Short mmCIF file of C-alpha atoms in Angstrom, two decimals:
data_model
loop_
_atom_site.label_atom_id
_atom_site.label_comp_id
_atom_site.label_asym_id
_atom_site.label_seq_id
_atom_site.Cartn_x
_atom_site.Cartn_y
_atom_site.Cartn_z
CA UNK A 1 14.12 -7.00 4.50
CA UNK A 2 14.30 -3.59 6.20
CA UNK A 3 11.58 -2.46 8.57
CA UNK A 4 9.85 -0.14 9.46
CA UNK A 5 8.27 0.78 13.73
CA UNK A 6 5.58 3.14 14.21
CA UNK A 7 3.52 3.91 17.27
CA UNK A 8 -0.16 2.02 16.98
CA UNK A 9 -1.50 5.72 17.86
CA UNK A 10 -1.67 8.71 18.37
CA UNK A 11 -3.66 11.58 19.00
CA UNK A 12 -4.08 15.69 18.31
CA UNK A 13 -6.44 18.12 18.05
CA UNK A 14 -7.92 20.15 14.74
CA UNK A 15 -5.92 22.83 13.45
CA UNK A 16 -2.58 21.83 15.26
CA UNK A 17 0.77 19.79 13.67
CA UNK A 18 0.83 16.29 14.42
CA UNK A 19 4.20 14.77 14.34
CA UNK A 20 4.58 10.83 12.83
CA UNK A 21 7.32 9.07 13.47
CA UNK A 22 9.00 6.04 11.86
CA UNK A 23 11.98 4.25 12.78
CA UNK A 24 14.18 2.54 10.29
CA UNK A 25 17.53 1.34 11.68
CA UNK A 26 18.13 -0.98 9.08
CA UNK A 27 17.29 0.84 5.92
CA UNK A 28 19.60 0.07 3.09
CA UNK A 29 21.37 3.09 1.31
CA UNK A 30 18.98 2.89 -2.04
CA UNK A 31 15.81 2.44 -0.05
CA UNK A 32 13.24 5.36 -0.40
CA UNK A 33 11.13 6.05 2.30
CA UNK A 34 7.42 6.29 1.68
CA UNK A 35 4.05 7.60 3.75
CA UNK A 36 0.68 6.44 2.74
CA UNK A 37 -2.36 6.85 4.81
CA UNK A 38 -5.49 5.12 4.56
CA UNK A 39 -8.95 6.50 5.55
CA UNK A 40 -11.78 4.12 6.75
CA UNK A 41 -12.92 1.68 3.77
CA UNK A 42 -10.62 2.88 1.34
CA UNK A 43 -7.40 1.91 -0.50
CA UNK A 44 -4.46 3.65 0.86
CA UNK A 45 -3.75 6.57 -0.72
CA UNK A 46 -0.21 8.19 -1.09
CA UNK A 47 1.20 10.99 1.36
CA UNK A 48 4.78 12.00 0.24
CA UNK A 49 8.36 9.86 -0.10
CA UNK A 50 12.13 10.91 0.32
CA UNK A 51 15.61 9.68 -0.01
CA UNK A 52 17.58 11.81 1.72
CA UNK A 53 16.70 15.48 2.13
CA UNK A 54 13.71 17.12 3.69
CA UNK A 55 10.89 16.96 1.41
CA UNK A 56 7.27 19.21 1.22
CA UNK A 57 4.12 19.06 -0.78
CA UNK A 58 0.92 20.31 -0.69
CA UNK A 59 -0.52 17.46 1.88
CA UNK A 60 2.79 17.12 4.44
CA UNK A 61 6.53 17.61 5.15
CA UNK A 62 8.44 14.76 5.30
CA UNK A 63 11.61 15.15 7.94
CA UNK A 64 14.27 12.49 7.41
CA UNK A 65 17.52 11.84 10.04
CA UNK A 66 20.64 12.31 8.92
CA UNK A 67 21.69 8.84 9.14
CA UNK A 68 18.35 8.23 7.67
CA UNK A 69 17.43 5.50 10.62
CA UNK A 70 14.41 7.51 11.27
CA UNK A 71 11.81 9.73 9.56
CA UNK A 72 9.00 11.47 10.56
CA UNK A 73 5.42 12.60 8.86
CA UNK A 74 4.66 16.39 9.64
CA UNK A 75 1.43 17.59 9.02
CA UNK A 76 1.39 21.02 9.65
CA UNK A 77 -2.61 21.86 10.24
CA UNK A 78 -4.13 18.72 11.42
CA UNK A 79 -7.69 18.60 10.09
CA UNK A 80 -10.52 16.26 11.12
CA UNK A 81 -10.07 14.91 7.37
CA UNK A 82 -6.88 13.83 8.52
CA UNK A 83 -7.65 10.98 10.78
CA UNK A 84 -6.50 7.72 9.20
CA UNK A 85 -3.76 5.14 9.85
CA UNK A 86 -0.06 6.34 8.57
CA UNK A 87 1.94 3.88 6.75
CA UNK A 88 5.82 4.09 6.31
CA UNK A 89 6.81 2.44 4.25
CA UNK A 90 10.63 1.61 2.90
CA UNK A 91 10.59 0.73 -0.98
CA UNK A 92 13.88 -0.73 -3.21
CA UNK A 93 15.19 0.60 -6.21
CA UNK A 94 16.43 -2.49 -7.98
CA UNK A 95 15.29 -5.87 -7.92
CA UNK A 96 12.22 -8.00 -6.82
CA UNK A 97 11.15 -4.45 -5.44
CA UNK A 98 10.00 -6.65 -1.95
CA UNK A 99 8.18 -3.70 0.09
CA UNK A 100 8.35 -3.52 3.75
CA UNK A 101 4.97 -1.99 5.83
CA UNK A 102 4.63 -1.30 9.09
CA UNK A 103 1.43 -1.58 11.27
CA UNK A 104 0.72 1.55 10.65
CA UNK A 105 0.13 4.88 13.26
CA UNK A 106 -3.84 5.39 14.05
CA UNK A 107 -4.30 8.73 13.92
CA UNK A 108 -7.08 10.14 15.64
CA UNK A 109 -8.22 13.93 15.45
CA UNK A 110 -10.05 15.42 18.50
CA UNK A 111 -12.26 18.51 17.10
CA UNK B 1 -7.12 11.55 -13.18
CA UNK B 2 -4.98 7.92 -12.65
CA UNK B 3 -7.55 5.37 -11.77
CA UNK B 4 -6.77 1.71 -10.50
CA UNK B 5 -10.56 0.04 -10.63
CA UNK B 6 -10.93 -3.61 -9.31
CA UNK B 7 -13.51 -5.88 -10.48
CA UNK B 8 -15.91 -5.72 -7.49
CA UNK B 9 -16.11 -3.90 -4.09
CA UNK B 10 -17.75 -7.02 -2.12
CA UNK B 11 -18.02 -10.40 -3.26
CA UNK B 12 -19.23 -13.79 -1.44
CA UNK B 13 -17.88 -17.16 -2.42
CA UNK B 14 -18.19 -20.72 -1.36
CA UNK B 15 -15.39 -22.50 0.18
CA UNK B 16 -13.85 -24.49 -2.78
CA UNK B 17 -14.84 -22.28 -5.53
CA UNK B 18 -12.82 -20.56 -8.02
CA UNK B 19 -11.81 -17.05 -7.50
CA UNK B 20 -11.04 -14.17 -9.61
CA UNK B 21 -10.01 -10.81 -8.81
CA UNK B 22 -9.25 -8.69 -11.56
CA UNK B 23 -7.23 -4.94 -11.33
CA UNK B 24 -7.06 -2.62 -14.11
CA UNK B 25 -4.57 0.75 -14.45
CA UNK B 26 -5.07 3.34 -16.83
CA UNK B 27 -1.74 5.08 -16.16
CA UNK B 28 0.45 2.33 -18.49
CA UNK B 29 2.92 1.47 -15.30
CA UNK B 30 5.10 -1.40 -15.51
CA UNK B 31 4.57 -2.47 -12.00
CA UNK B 32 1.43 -3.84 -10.35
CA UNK B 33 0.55 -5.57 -7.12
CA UNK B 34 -1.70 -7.22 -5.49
CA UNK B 35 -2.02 -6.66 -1.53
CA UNK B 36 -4.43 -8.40 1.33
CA UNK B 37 -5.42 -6.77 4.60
CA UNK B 38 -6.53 -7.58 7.72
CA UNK B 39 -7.05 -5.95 11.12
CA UNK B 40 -4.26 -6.14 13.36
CA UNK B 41 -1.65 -7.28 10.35
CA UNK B 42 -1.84 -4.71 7.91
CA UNK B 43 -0.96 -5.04 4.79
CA UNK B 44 0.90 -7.65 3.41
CA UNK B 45 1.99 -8.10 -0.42
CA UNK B 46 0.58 -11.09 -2.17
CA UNK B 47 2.43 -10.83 -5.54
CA UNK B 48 3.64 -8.47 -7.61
CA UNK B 49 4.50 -8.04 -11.59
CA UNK B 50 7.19 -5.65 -12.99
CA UNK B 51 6.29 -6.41 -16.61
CA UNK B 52 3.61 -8.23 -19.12
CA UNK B 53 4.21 -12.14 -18.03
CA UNK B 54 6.53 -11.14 -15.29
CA UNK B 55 5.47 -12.44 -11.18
CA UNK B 56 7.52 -12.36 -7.99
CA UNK B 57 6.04 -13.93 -4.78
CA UNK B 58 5.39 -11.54 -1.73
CA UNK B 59 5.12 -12.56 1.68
CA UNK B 60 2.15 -14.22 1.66
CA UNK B 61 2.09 -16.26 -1.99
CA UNK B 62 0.56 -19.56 -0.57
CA UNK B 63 -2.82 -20.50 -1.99
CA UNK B 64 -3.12 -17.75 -4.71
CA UNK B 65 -1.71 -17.26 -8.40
CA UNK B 66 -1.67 -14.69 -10.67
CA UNK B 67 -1.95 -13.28 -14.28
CA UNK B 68 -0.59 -10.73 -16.14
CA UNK B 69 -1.35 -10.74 -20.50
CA UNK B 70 -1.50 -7.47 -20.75
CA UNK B 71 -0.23 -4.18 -19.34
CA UNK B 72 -2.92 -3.29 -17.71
CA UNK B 73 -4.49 -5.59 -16.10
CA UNK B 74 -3.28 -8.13 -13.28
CA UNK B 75 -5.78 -10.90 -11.81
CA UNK B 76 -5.20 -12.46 -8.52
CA UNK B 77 -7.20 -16.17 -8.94
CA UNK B 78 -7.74 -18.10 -5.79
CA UNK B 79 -7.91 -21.74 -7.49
CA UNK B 80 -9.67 -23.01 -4.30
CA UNK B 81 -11.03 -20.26 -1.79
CA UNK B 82 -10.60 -21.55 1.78
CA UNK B 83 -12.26 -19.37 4.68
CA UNK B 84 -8.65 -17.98 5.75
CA UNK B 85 -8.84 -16.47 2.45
CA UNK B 86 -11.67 -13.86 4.00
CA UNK B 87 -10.38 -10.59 3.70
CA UNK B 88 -9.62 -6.83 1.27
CA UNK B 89 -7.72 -7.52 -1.26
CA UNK B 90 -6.13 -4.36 -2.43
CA UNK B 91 -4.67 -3.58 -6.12
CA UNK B 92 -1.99 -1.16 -6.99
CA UNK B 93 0.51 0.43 -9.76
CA UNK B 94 3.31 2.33 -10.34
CA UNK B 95 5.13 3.42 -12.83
CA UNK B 96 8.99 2.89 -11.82
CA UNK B 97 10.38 1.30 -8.83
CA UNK B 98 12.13 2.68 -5.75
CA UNK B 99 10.30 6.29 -6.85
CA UNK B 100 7.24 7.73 -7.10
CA UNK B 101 3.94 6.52 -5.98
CA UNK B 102 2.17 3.73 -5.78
CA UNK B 103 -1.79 4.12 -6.85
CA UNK B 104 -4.17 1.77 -5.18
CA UNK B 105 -7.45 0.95 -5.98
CA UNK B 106 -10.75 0.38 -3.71
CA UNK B 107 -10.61 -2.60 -3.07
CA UNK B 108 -12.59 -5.94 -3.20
CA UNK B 109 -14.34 -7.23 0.70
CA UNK B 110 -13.98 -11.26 -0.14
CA UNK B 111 -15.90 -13.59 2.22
CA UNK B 112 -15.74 -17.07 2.03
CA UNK B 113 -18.07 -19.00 3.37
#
């Protein structure tokens, strides 16, 4: 199974971007990649996936590598809303659909 | 709004007993899951089912079962609860795999004691 490394934390201050990273290197060519975040005593809760290209939506911008070994969360305005651990996650297309998660990036937001 | 609800938030059980923990979707995926977590590991996949009557193992299968009769609902059952069993047990759906989402509910806080 492909999987996933993340940093155990990180830290930023309100109102700036906060960078996530996520490395990959042996992703398989129909895996998509996934970000979930999870704030404290609640179920994770869905950030944004990709395949391929560059990808935005209302919460983040996902950036993915060209040889898509890496990928990293971009949240553009870092709010103290925002603090939570940061899940990448790698998910199949076909099959048992096995998911891969990482330990996750601790994200903490200085005001 | 797509809601994943689980059967309780906290529950307490004797070592031995019989557990259930039931997860019900509203959104009519195919796929559901069932998820434990624990500090310092993460979140590991239990089992999962792509269809009524379907199950695949996860990593961590030992010790639990699982039931899916109808769409929309998927029960984990611990047939004996054992202490190591303490933990959140998480629930989630999606509609099709490799894309999209996964929806997760909020959880159940097992302790066995």
């Amino acid at each position: 199974d492909a999987k996933t490394t993340q940093p155990n934390s990180m830290e930023s201050n309100e109102e700036e971007p906060v960078h996530l990273p996520c490395n990959h290197s042996t992703i398989s060519g129909t895996d998509y990649i996934h970000w979930y975040r999870q704030l404290p005593s609640q179920g994770p809760e869905y950030v944004i996936h990709g395949l391929t290209s560059n990808v935005n939506n209302r919460m983040a911008s996902l950036a993915i590598a060209e040889d898509r070994k890496s990928s990293t969360l971009i949240l553009h305005r870092a709010t103290l809303r925002d603090a939570a651990v940061y899940y990448c996650i790698l998910r199949g297309i076909q099959g048992a659909q096995k998911l891969v998660f990482g330990q996750g990036t601790r994200l903490t937001i200085n005001p | 709004d797509v809601k994943v609800t689980q059967s309780s938030r906290y529950l307490v059980k004797r070592t031995g007993e019989k557990v259930f923990l039931e997860c019900v979707q509203d959104m009519d995926h195919e796929n559901m899951f069932w998820y434990r977590q624990d500090p310092g590991l993460g979140l590991r996949l239990i089992y999962f089912s792509y269809d009524v009557k379907m199950k695949e193992k996860g990593d961590i299968p030992e010790g639990y079962s699982v039931s899916r009769e109808k769409k929309e609902r998927f029960s984990l059952i611990l047939e004996s609860a054992s202490t190591n069993q303490t933990s959140m047990y998480l629930c989630a759906s999606s509609q099709s795999a490799g894309r999209g989402e996964q929806y997760f509910g909020p959880g159940t806080r097992l302790t066995v004691t």
